[in-house]
Amino acid sequence: MRKLFPPITPYREHRLAVDALHTLHIEECGNPEGIPAVFLHGGPGAGVSPTHRRFFDPARYRIVLIDQRGCGRSTPFGELHDNTTVHLVEDIERVRAHLGIERWLVFGGSWGSTLALAYAQAHPESATGVIVRGVYLGRGEENAWFAEADGGARWIFPERWARYEAHIPEDERGDLIAAYWKRLDSADPATRIAAGLAWLGWEDHAATLVHDVDAVSDADPLDTLAKARIEAHYFRHNAFLEHGQLLRGVDRIRHLPAVIVQGRYDIICPARSAWDLSCAWPEARLEMVLSGHSATEPATTDALVRATDAFADGL
């Protein structure tokens, strides 16, 4: 089983103003003369972390990591204005041009997989290949699976679901995403923070197959609120995508080498989405692994590191 590469630190960091409001934080790691690759983080809203640098061989890759609008060290933190999938896709292209990179490998997991597909389809001439993990296609049924009372995830982790659902009065549980959004967007700070903690208390602890069902996050409440607001903002708009858009758009990237890594028992982004993508894109290699959603579960890490190494070997 392959493991993450050793920890590294950025050799260069950037601040890039992409419009009058938003400024992105960007970091470059690894080999400045290496194979360019861009890492697209999940969430939406999560931001990049030191672990994300470690899926690529630092001797062979020039690794670019971007905090998306409102995320991580990008500013304004938690900002929703002018924050849509189209904005994020064009931000990625601006970063590529800013760094003087002609083409790069596009790597994304969870929400990052959505963004990787949307970006590659909008700018196929800028991509050398695609690696996606924990596939999310932005469809309403995927949101319902995880976040609504008629979805399937509640049957898998009932203890945590009970706490997520209990935060919303019974008469509003027919549309939990809308009910949560009303509270996340409340004028009352305490109401917003409580909703953010409940929202991410459900998601964050459903990411791995083996976990403590009673574990409580120690994340900063304001950070949690920002992530929850961005995520709910995207969920309530079905990721600002037309239904089936990313499947229909595969023809634009069919020529690119691609690997799809999917946890067989991923509860957040269930395997059906990866399967649907692989059916639309049979040229891509689908690897189902025995894990849940997290990229750091051993089988998923193994598959992703093998994928980045194989891509480097093929150039």
CSV table of N, CA, C and O in Angstrom, one decimal, residues 39-158:
chain,number,residue,atom,x,y,z
A,39,PHE,N,-4.2,21.3,-7.3
A,39,PHE,CA,-5.0,20.6,-6.3
A,39,PHE,C,-6.2,21.4,-6.0
A,39,PHE,O,-6.1,22.6,-5.6
A,40,LEU,N,-7.4,20.8,-6.1
A,40,LEU,CA,-8.7,21.5,-5.9
A,40,LEU,C,-9.3,20.9,-4.6
A,40,LEU,O,-9.7,19.7,-4.6
A,41,HIS,N,-9.5,21.7,-3.6
A,41,HIS,CA,-9.9,21.2,-2.3
A,41,HIS,C,-11.5,21.0,-2.3
A,41,HIS,O,-12.2,21.4,-3.2
A,42,GLY,N,-11.9,20.3,-1.3
A,42,GLY,CA,-13.3,19.9,-1.1
A,42,GLY,C,-14.1,21.0,-0.4
A,42,GLY,O,-13.7,22.1,-0.2
A,43,GLY,N,-15.2,20.6,0.1
A,43,GLY,CA,-16.1,21.4,0.8
A,43,GLY,C,-17.5,21.4,0.2
A,43,GLY,O,-18.2,20.3,0.3
A,44,PRO,N,-17.9,22.4,-0.6
A,44,PRO,CA,-17.2,23.6,-0.8
A,44,PRO,C,-17.0,24.4,0.5
A,44,PRO,O,-17.8,24.2,1.5
A,45,GLY,N,-15.9,25.1,0.6
A,45,GLY,CA,-15.6,25.9,1.7
A,45,GLY,C,-14.4,25.4,2.6
A,45,GLY,O,-14.1,26.2,3.6
A,46,ALA,N,-13.9,24.3,2.3
A,46,ALA,CA,-12.9,23.7,3.3
A,46,ALA,C,-11.5,24.4,3.3
A,46,ALA,O,-10.9,24.5,4.4
A,47,GLY,N,-11.0,24.7,2.2
A,47,GLY,CA,-9.7,25.3,2.1
A,47,GLY,C,-8.6,24.1,2.0
A,47,GLY,O,-8.9,23.0,2.2
A,48,VAL,N,-7.4,24.5,1.7
A,48,VAL,CA,-6.3,23.6,1.6
A,48,VAL,C,-5.6,23.3,2.9
A,48,VAL,O,-5.7,24.1,3.8
A,49,SER,N,-5.0,22.2,3.0
A,49,SER,CA,-4.3,21.8,4.2
A,49,SER,C,-2.9,21.2,3.9
A,49,SER,O,-2.7,20.8,2.7
A,50,PRO,N,-2.0,21.1,4.8
A,50,PRO,CA,-0.7,20.5,4.5
A,50,PRO,C,-0.7,19.1,4.0
A,50,PRO,O,0.1,18.7,3.2
A,51,THR,N,-1.7,18.4,4.4
A,51,THR,CA,-1.9,17.0,3.9
A,51,THR,C,-2.1,17.0,2.4
A,51,THR,O,-1.6,16.1,1.7
A,52,HIS,N,-2.7,18.0,1.8
A,52,HIS,CA,-3.1,18.0,0.4
A,52,HIS,C,-1.8,18.0,-0.5
A,52,HIS,O,-1.9,17.6,-1.7
A,53,ARG,N,-0.7,18.5,0.0
A,53,ARG,CA,0.5,18.6,-0.7
A,53,ARG,C,1.1,17.2,-1.0
A,53,ARG,O,2.0,17.0,-1.8
A,54,ARG,N,0.7,16.2,-0.2
A,54,ARG,CA,1.5,15.0,-0.1
A,54,ARG,C,1.0,13.9,-0.9
A,54,ARG,O,1.5,12.7,-0.8
A,55,PHE,N,0.1,14.1,-1.9
A,55,PHE,CA,-0.4,13.1,-2.8
A,55,PHE,C,0.5,13.1,-4.0
A,55,PHE,O,0.3,12.2,-4.9
A,56,PHE,N,1.5,14.0,-4.1
A,56,PHE,CA,2.3,14.1,-5.3
A,56,PHE,C,3.8,13.9,-4.9
A,56,PHE,O,4.2,14.5,-3.9
A,57,ASP,N,4.6,13.3,-5.7
A,57,ASP,CA,6.0,13.2,-5.5
A,57,ASP,C,6.6,14.5,-5.6
A,57,ASP,O,6.6,15.1,-6.7
A,58,PRO,N,7.1,15.1,-4.5
A,58,PRO,CA,7.6,16.5,-4.6
A,58,PRO,C,8.9,16.6,-5.5
A,58,PRO,O,9.2,17.8,-5.9
A,59,ALA,N,9.6,15.5,-5.8
A,59,ALA,CA,10.7,15.6,-6.7
A,59,ALA,C,10.3,15.7,-8.1
A,59,ALA,O,11.1,16.2,-9.0
A,60,ARG,N,9.1,15.3,-8.4
A,60,ARG,CA,8.6,15.3,-9.8
A,60,ARG,C,7.5,16.3,-10.2
A,60,ARG,O,7.3,16.5,-11.3
A,61,TYR,N,6.9,16.8,-9.2
A,61,TYR,CA,5.7,17.7,-9.4
A,61,TYR,C,5.9,19.1,-8.9
A,61,TYR,O,6.5,19.3,-7.8
A,62,ARG,N,5.4,20.0,-9.7
A,62,ARG,CA,5.2,21.4,-9.2
A,62,ARG,C,3.7,21.5,-8.8
A,62,ARG,O,2.8,21.5,-9.6
A,63,ILE,N,3.5,21.5,-7.5
A,63,ILE,CA,2.2,21.4,-7.0
A,63,ILE,C,1.6,22.7,-6.6
A,63,ILE,O,2.2,23.5,-5.8
A,64,VAL,N,0.5,23.1,-7.2
A,64,VAL,CA,-0.2,24.3,-7.0
A,64,VAL,C,-1.5,24.1,-6.2
A,64,VAL,O,-2.3,23.2,-6.6
A,65,LEU,N,-1.6,24.8,-5.1
A,65,LEU,CA,-2.8,24.6,-4.2
A,65,LEU,C,-3.5,26.0,-4.1
A,65,LEU,O,-2.8,27.0,-3.8
A,66,ILE,N,-4.8,26.0,-4.2
A,66,ILE,CA,-5.6,27.2,-4.2
A,66,ILE,C,-6.6,27.2,-3.1
A,66,ILE,O,-7.4,26.2,-3.1
A,67,ASP,N,-6.7,28.2,-2.3
A,67,ASP,CA,-7.8,28.4,-1.4
A,67,ASP,C,-8.9,29.1,-2.3
A,67,ASP,O,-8.7,30.2,-2.7
A,68,GLN,N,-10.0,28.4,-2.5
A,68,GLN,CA,-11.1,29.0,-3.3
A,68,GLN,C,-11.7,30.2,-2.6
A,68,GLN,O,-11.5,30.5,-1.5
A,69,ARG,N,-12.5,30.9,-3.4
A,69,ARG,CA,-13.2,32.1,-2.9
A,69,ARG,C,-13.8,31.9,-1.5
A,69,ARG,O,-14.6,30.9,-1.3
A,70,GLY,N,-13.5,32.8,-0.6
A,70,GLY,CA,-14.1,32.7,0.8
A,70,GLY,C,-13.5,31.6,1.7
A,70,GLY,O,-13.9,31.5,2.8
A,71,CYS,N,-12.5,30.9,1.2
A,71,CYS,CA,-12.0,29.7,1.9
A,71,CYS,C,-10.6,29.9,2.4
A,71,CYS,O,-9.8,30.7,1.8
A,72,GLY,N,-10.2,29.3,3.5
A,72,GLY,CA,-8.9,29.3,4.0
A,72,GLY,C,-8.3,30.6,4.2
A,72,GLY,O,-8.9,31.5,4.9
A,73,ARG,N,-7.2,30.9,3.5
A,73,ARG,CA,-6.6,32.2,3.6
A,73,ARG,C,-6.9,33.2,2.5
A,73,ARG,O,-6.4,34.3,2.4
A,74,SER,N,-7.9,32.8,1.7
A,74,SER,CA,-8.4,33.7,0.7
A,74,SER,C,-9.3,34.7,1.4
A,74,SER,O,-9.9,34.4,2.4
A,75,THR,N,-9.5,35.9,0.8
A,75,THR,CA,-10.3,37.0,1.5
A,75,THR,C,-11.2,37.6,0.5
A,75,THR,O,-11.0,37.5,-0.7
A,76,PRO,N,-12.4,38.0,1.0
A,76,PRO,CA,-12.9,38.0,2.3
A,76,PRO,C,-13.3,36.6,2.8
A,76,PRO,O,-13.9,35.9,2.0
A,77,PHE,N,-12.9,36.2,4.0
A,77,PHE,CA,-13.2,34.9,4.5
A,77,PHE,C,-14.7,34.7,4.6
A,77,PHE,O,-15.4,35.5,5.2
A,78,GLY,N,-15.2,33.6,4.0
A,78,GLY,CA,-16.6,33.2,4.2
A,78,GLY,C,-17.5,34.0,3.2
A,78,GLY,O,-18.8,33.8,3.3
A,79,GLU,N,-17.0,34.8,2.3
A,79,GLU,CA,-17.8,35.7,1.5
A,79,GLU,C,-18.5,34.8,0.4
A,79,GLU,O,-18.0,34.0,-0.3
A,80,LEU,N,-19.9,35.1,0.3
A,80,LEU,CA,-20.7,34.4,-0.7
A,80,LEU,C,-21.0,35.2,-2.0
A,80,LEU,O,-21.4,34.6,-3.0
A,81,HIS,N,-20.8,36.5,-1.9
A,81,HIS,CA,-21.1,37.3,-3.1
A,81,HIS,C,-20.1,37.0,-4.2
A,81,HIS,O,-18.9,36.8,-4.0
A,82,ASP,N,-20.6,36.8,-5.4
A,82,ASP,CA,-19.8,36.5,-6.6
A,82,ASP,C,-19.0,35.2,-6.3
A,82,ASP,O,-17.8,35.1,-6.6
A,83,ASN,N,-19.7,34.2,-5.7
A,83,ASN,CA,-19.1,32.9,-5.3
A,83,ASN,C,-19.9,31.8,-5.9
A,83,ASN,O,-20.9,31.4,-5.3
A,84,THR,N,-19.6,31.4,-7.2
A,84,THR,CA,-20.3,30.4,-7.8
A,84,THR,C,-19.3,29.5,-8.5
A,84,THR,O,-18.1,29.8,-8.6
A,85,THR,N,-19.8,28.4,-9.1
A,85,THR,CA,-18.9,27.5,-9.8
A,85,THR,C,-18.2,28.2,-11.0
A,85,THR,O,-17.0,28.0,-11.2
A,86,VAL,N,-19.0,29.0,-11.7
A,86,VAL,CA,-18.4,29.7,-12.8
A,86,VAL,C,-17.2,30.6,-12.4
A,86,VAL,O,-16.2,30.6,-13.0
A,87,HIS,N,-17.5,31.3,-11.3
A,87,HIS,CA,-16.4,32.1,-10.7
A,87,HIS,C,-15.2,31.3,-10.4
A,87,HIS,O,-14.0,31.7,-10.7
A,88,LEU,N,-15.4,30.2,-9.7
A,88,LEU,CA,-14.2,29.4,-9.3
A,88,LEU,C,-13.5,28.8,-10.5
A,88,LEU,O,-12.2,28.7,-10.5
A,89,VAL,N,-14.2,28.4,-11.5
A,89,VAL,CA,-13.6,27.8,-12.7
A,89,VAL,C,-12.7,28.9,-13.3
A,89,VAL,O,-11.5,28.6,-13.7
A,90,GLU,N,-13.2,30.1,-13.5
A,90,GLU,CA,-12.4,31.1,-14.1
A,90,GLU,C,-11.2,31.6,-13.2
A,90,GLU,O,-10.1,32.0,-13.7
A,91,ASP,N,-11.4,31.5,-11.9
A,91,ASP,CA,-10.3,31.7,-11.0
A,91,ASP,C,-9.1,30.8,-11.2
A,91,ASP,O,-7.9,31.2,-11.2
A,92,ILE,N,-9.4,29.5,-11.4
A,92,ILE,CA,-8.4,28.5,-11.6
A,92,ILE,C,-7.6,28.8,-12.9
A,92,ILE,O,-6.4,28.8,-12.9
A,93,GLU,N,-8.3,29.3,-13.9
A,93,GLU,CA,-7.6,29.6,-15.2
A,93,GLU,C,-6.8,30.9,-15.0
A,93,GLU,O,-5.7,31.0,-15.6
A,94,ARG,N,-7.3,31.8,-14.2
A,94,ARG,CA,-6.4,33.0,-13.9
A,94,ARG,C,-5.2,32.6,-13.1
A,94,ARG,O,-4.1,33.2,-13.4
A,95,VAL,N,-5.3,31.7,-12.2
A,95,VAL,CA,-4.1,31.2,-11.5
A,95,VAL,C,-3.1,30.6,-12.4
A,95,VAL,O,-1.9,30.9,-12.4
A,96,ARG,N,-3.6,29.8,-13.3
A,96,ARG,CA,-2.7,29.1,-14.3
A,96,ARG,C,-1.9,30.2,-15.1
A,96,ARG,O,-0.7,30.1,-15.3
A,97,ALA,N,-2.7,31.1,-15.6
A,97,ALA,CA,-2.0,32.2,-16.4
A,97,ALA,C,-1.0,33.0,-15.6
A,97,ALA,O,0.1,33.4,-16.0
A,98,HIS,N,-1.4,33.3,-14.4
A,98,HIS,CA,-0.6,34.1,-13.5
A,98,HIS,C,0.7,33.4,-13.2
A,98,HIS,O,1.8,34.1,-13.1
A,99,LEU,N,0.7,32.1,-13.1
A,99,LEU,CA,1.9,31.4,-12.8
A,99,LEU,C,2.7,31.0,-14.0
A,99,LEU,O,3.8,30.4,-13.9
A,100,GLY,N,2.2,31.3,-15.2
A,100,GLY,CA,2.9,31.0,-16.4
A,100,GLY,C,3.0,29.6,-16.8
A,100,GLY,O,3.9,29.1,-17.4
A,101,ILE,N,1.9,28.8,-16.3
A,101,ILE,CA,1.9,27.4,-16.6
A,101,ILE,C,1.0,27.2,-17.9
A,101,ILE,O,-0.1,27.7,-18.0
A,102,GLU,N,1.6,26.4,-18.8
A,102,GLU,CA,0.9,26.2,-20.1
A,102,GLU,C,-0.3,25.2,-19.9
A,102,GLU,O,-1.4,25.5,-20.3
A,103,ARG,N,0.0,24.1,-19.3
A,103,ARG,CA,-1.0,23.1,-19.0
A,103,ARG,C,-0.7,22.4,-17.7
A,103,ARG,O,0.5,22.3,-17.3
A,104,TRP,N,-1.7,21.8,-17.1
A,104,TRP,CA,-1.4,21.1,-15.8
A,104,TRP,C,-2.4,20.0,-15.6
A,104,TRP,O,-3.5,19.9,-16.1
A,105,LEU,N,-1.9,19.0,-14.7
A,105,LEU,CA,-2.8,17.9,-14.3
A,105,LEU,C,-3.8,18.5,-13.3
A,105,LEU,O,-3.4,19.3,-12.4
A,106,VAL,N,-5.1,18.1,-13.4
A,106,VAL,CA,-6.1,18.7,-12.6
A,106,VAL,C,-6.6,17.6,-11.6
A,106,VAL,O,-7.0,16.5,-12.1
A,107,PHE,N,-6.4,17.8,-10.3
A,107,PHE,CA,-6.6,16.8,-9.3
A,107,PHE,C,-7.6,17.4,-8.3
A,107,PHE,O,-7.4,18.5,-7.7
A,108,GLY,N,-8.7,16.7,-8.0
A,108,GLY,CA,-9.7,17.1,-7.1
A,108,GLY,C,-10.5,16.0,-6.5
A,108,GLY,O,-10.8,15.0,-7.1
A,109,GLY,N,-10.9,16.2,-5.2
A,109,GLY,CA,-11.7,15.2,-4.5
A,109,GLY,C,-12.9,15.8,-3.9
A,109,GLY,O,-12.9,17.0,-3.4
A,110,SER,N,-14.0,15.0,-3.8
A,110,SER,CA,-15.3,15.5,-3.3
A,110,SER,C,-15.8,16.7,-4.1
A,110,SER,O,-15.9,16.6,-5.3
A,111,TRP,N,-16.0,17.8,-3.4
A,111,TRP,CA,-16.4,19.0,-4.2
A,111,TRP,C,-15.3,19.3,-5.2
A,111,TRP,O,-15.5,19.9,-6.3
A,112,GLY,N,-14.0,19.1,-4.8
A,112,GLY,CA,-12.9,19.3,-5.7
A,112,GLY,C,-13.0,18.5,-7.0
A,112,GLY,O,-12.6,18.9,-8.1
A,113,SER,N,-13.7,17.3,-7.0
A,113,SER,CA,-13.9,16.5,-8.2
A,113,SER,C,-14.9,17.3,-9.1
A,113,SER,O,-14.7,17.3,-10.3
A,114,THR,N,-15.9,17.9,-8.5
A,114,THR,CA,-16.9,18.7,-9.3
A,114,THR,C,-16.2,19.8,-10.0
A,114,THR,O,-16.4,20.0,-11.2
A,115,LEU,N,-15.4,20.5,-9.3
A,115,LEU,CA,-14.7,21.6,-9.8
A,115,LEU,C,-13.6,21.2,-10.8
A,115,LEU,O,-13.5,21.9,-11.9
A,116,ALA,N,-13.0,20.1,-10.6
A,116,ALA,CA,-12.0,19.6,-11.6
A,116,ALA,C,-12.7,19.3,-12.9
A,116,ALA,O,-12.1,19.6,-14.0
A,117,LEU,N,-13.8,18.6,-12.8
A,117,LEU,CA,-14.5,18.3,-14.1
A,117,LEU,C,-15.0,19.6,-14.8
A,117,LEU,O,-14.9,19.7,-16.0
A,118,ALA,N,-15.6,20.5,-14.0
A,118,ALA,CA,-16.1,21.7,-14.6
A,118,ALA,C,-15.0,22.5,-15.2
A,118,ALA,O,-15.2,23.1,-16.3
A,119,TYR,N,-13.9,22.6,-14.5
A,119,TYR,CA,-12.8,23.4,-15.1
A,119,TYR,C,-12.2,22.7,-16.3
A,119,TYR,O,-12.0,23.4,-17.4
A,120,ALA,N,-11.9,21.4,-16.3
A,120,ALA,CA,-11.4,20.7,-17.4
A,120,ALA,C,-12.3,20.8,-18.6
A,120,ALA,O,-11.9,21.0,-19.8
A,121,GLN,N,-13.6,20.8,-18.4
A,121,GLN,CA,-14.6,20.9,-19.5
A,121,GLN,C,-14.6,22.3,-20.1
A,121,GLN,O,-14.8,22.5,-21.3
A,122,ALA,N,-14.4,23.3,-19.2
A,122,ALA,CA,-14.4,24.7,-19.7
A,122,ALA,C,-13.1,25.0,-20.4
A,122,ALA,O,-13.1,25.8,-21.3
A,123,HIS,N,-12.0,24.4,-19.9
A,123,HIS,CA,-10.7,24.7,-20.5
A,123,HIS,C,-9.9,23.5,-20.8
A,123,HIS,O,-8.8,23.2,-20.2
A,124,PRO,N,-10.4,22.6,-21.7
A,124,PRO,CA,-9.7,21.4,-22.0
A,124,PRO,C,-8.3,21.6,-22.5
A,124,PRO,O,-7.4,20.7,-22.3
A,125,GLU,N,-8.0,22.7,-23.1
A,125,GLU,CA,-6.7,23.0,-23.7
A,125,GLU,C,-5.7,23.3,-22.6
A,125,GLU,O,-4.5,23.2,-22.8
A,126,SER,N,-6.2,23.5,-21.3
A,126,SER,CA,-5.3,23.8,-20.2
A,126,SER,C,-4.9,22.6,-19.4
A,126,SER,O,-4.1,22.7,-18.4
A,127,ALA,N,-5.6,21.5,-19.6
A,127,ALA,CA,-5.4,20.3,-18.8
A,127,ALA,C,-4.6,19.2,-19.5
A,127,ALA,O,-4.7,19.0,-20.7
A,128,THR,N,-3.7,18.5,-18.8
A,128,THR,CA,-2.9,17.4,-19.3
A,128,THR,C,-3.6,16.1,-18.9
A,128,THR,O,-3.3,15.0,-19.4
A,129,GLY,N,-4.4,16.1,-17.9
A,129,GLY,CA,-5.1,14.9,-17.4
A,129,GLY,C,-6.0,15.3,-16.2
A,129,GLY,O,-5.9,16.4,-15.7
A,130,VAL,N,-6.7,14.3,-15.7
A,130,VAL,CA,-7.7,14.5,-14.6
A,130,VAL,C,-7.6,13.4,-13.7
A,130,VAL,O,-7.6,12.2,-14.1
A,131,ILE,N,-7.5,13.7,-12.4
A,131,ILE,CA,-7.6,12.7,-11.3
A,131,ILE,C,-8.7,13.2,-10.4
A,131,ILE,O,-8.6,14.3,-9.8
A,132,VAL,N,-9.8,12.4,-10.2
A,132,VAL,CA,-10.8,12.8,-9.3
A,132,VAL,C,-11.1,11.6,-8.3
A,132,VAL,O,-10.9,10.5,-8.5
A,133,ARG,N,-11.6,12.1,-7.1
A,133,ARG,CA,-11.8,11.1,-6.0
A,133,ARG,C,-13.1,11.5,-5.3
A,133,ARG,O,-13.4,12.7,-5.1
A,134,GLY,N,-13.8,10.5,-4.8
A,134,GLY,CA,-15.1,10.8,-4.1
A,134,GLY,C,-16.0,11.7,-4.9
A,134,GLY,O,-16.3,12.8,-4.5
A,135,VAL,N,-16.4,11.2,-6.0
A,135,VAL,CA,-17.1,12.0,-7.1
A,135,VAL,C,-18.4,12.6,-6.6
A,135,VAL,O,-19.3,11.9,-6.1
A,136,TYR,N,-18.6,13.9,-6.9
A,136,TYR,CA,-19.8,14.6,-6.7
A,136,TYR,C,-20.1,15.4,-7.9
A,136,TYR,O,-19.3,16.2,-8.4
A,137,LEU,N,-21.3,15.1,-8.5
A,137,LEU,CA,-21.6,15.7,-9.8
A,137,LEU,C,-22.6,16.9,-9.6
A,137,LEU,O,-23.1,17.4,-10.7
A,138,GLY,N,-22.9,17.3,-8.4
A,138,GLY,CA,-23.7,18.5,-8.2
A,138,GLY,C,-25.2,18.3,-8.5
A,138,GLY,O,-25.9,19.3,-8.6
A,139,ARG,N,-25.6,17.1,-8.5
A,139,ARG,CA,-27.0,16.8,-8.8
A,139,ARG,C,-27.9,16.9,-7.5
A,139,ARG,O,-27.5,16.5,-6.5
A,140,GLY,N,-29.2,17.3,-7.7
A,140,GLY,CA,-30.1,17.4,-6.6
A,140,GLY,C,-30.2,16.1,-5.8
A,140,GLY,O,-30.3,16.1,-4.6
A,141,GLU,N,-30.2,15.0,-6.5
A,141,GLU,CA,-30.4,13.7,-5.8
A,141,GLU,C,-29.2,13.3,-5.0
A,141,GLU,O,-29.3,12.6,-4.0
A,142,GLU,N,-28.0,13.8,-5.3
A,142,GLU,CA,-26.8,13.6,-4.5
A,142,GLU,C,-26.9,14.4,-3.2
A,142,GLU,O,-26.6,14.0,-2.1
A,143,ASN,N,-27.4,15.7,-3.3
A,143,ASN,CA,-27.6,16.5,-2.1
A,143,ASN,C,-28.7,15.9,-1.2
A,143,ASN,O,-28.5,15.8,0.0
A,144,ALA,N,-29.7,15.4,-1.8
A,144,ALA,CA,-30.8,14.7,-1.1
A,144,ALA,C,-30.3,13.5,-0.4
A,144,ALA,O,-30.7,13.2,0.8
A,145,TRP,N,-29.5,12.7,-1.0
A,145,TRP,CA,-29.0,11.5,-0.4
A,145,TRP,C,-28.3,11.7,0.9
A,145,TRP,O,-28.6,11.0,1.9
A,146,PHE,N,-27.6,12.8,1.0
A,146,PHE,CA,-26.8,13.1,2.2
A,146,PHE,C,-27.5,14.0,3.2
A,146,PHE,O,-27.3,13.8,4.4
A,147,ALA,N,-28.3,15.0,2.7
A,147,ALA,CA,-28.7,16.0,3.6
A,147,ALA,C,-30.2,16.1,3.8
A,147,ALA,O,-30.6,16.9,4.7
A,148,GLU,N,-31.0,15.3,3.1
A,148,GLU,CA,-32.4,15.3,3.3
A,148,GLU,C,-33.0,14.1,3.9
A,148,GLU,O,-32.4,13.0,3.9
A,149,ALA,N,-34.2,14.2,4.5
A,149,ALA,CA,-34.8,13.1,5.3
A,149,ALA,C,-35.2,11.9,4.4
A,149,ALA,O,-35.4,10.8,4.9
A,150,ASP,N,-35.4,12.2,3.1
A,150,ASP,CA,-35.7,11.0,2.2
A,150,ASP,C,-34.5,10.4,1.5
A,150,ASP,O,-34.6,9.6,0.6
A,151,GLY,N,-33.3,10.9,2.0
A,151,GLY,CA,-32.0,10.3,1.4
A,151,GLY,C,-31.6,9.0,2.1
A,151,GLY,O,-32.3,8.5,3.0
A,152,GLY,N,-30.5,8.5,1.7
A,152,GLY,CA,-30.0,7.2,2.1
A,152,GLY,C,-29.0,7.3,3.3
A,152,GLY,O,-28.9,6.3,4.0
A,153,ALA,N,-28.3,8.4,3.4
A,153,ALA,CA,-27.2,8.4,4.4
A,153,ALA,C,-27.7,8.2,5.8
A,153,ALA,O,-27.0,7.7,6.6
A,154,ARG,N,-28.9,8.7,6.1
A,154,ARG,CA,-29.4,8.6,7.5
A,154,ARG,C,-29.6,7.1,7.9
A,154,ARG,O,-29.6,6.9,9.1
A,155,TRP,N,-29.7,6.2,7.0
A,155,TRP,CA,-29.8,4.8,7.3
A,155,TRP,C,-28.5,4.2,7.7
A,155,TRP,O,-28.4,3.1,8.3
A,156,ILE,N,-27.4,4.9,7.4
A,156,ILE,CA,-26.0,4.3,7.6
A,156,ILE,C,-25.5,4.8,9.0
A,156,ILE,O,-24.9,4.1,9.7
A,157,PHE,N,-25.6,6.1,9.2
A,157,PHE,CA,-25.1,6.7,10.5
A,157,PHE,C,-26.3,7.3,11.2
A,157,PHE,O,-26.4,8.6,11.4
A,158,PRO,N,-27.2,6.5,11.8
A,158,PRO,CA,-28.4,7.0,12.4
A,158,PRO,C,-28.2,7.9,13.6
A,158,PRO,O,-28.9,8.8,13.9
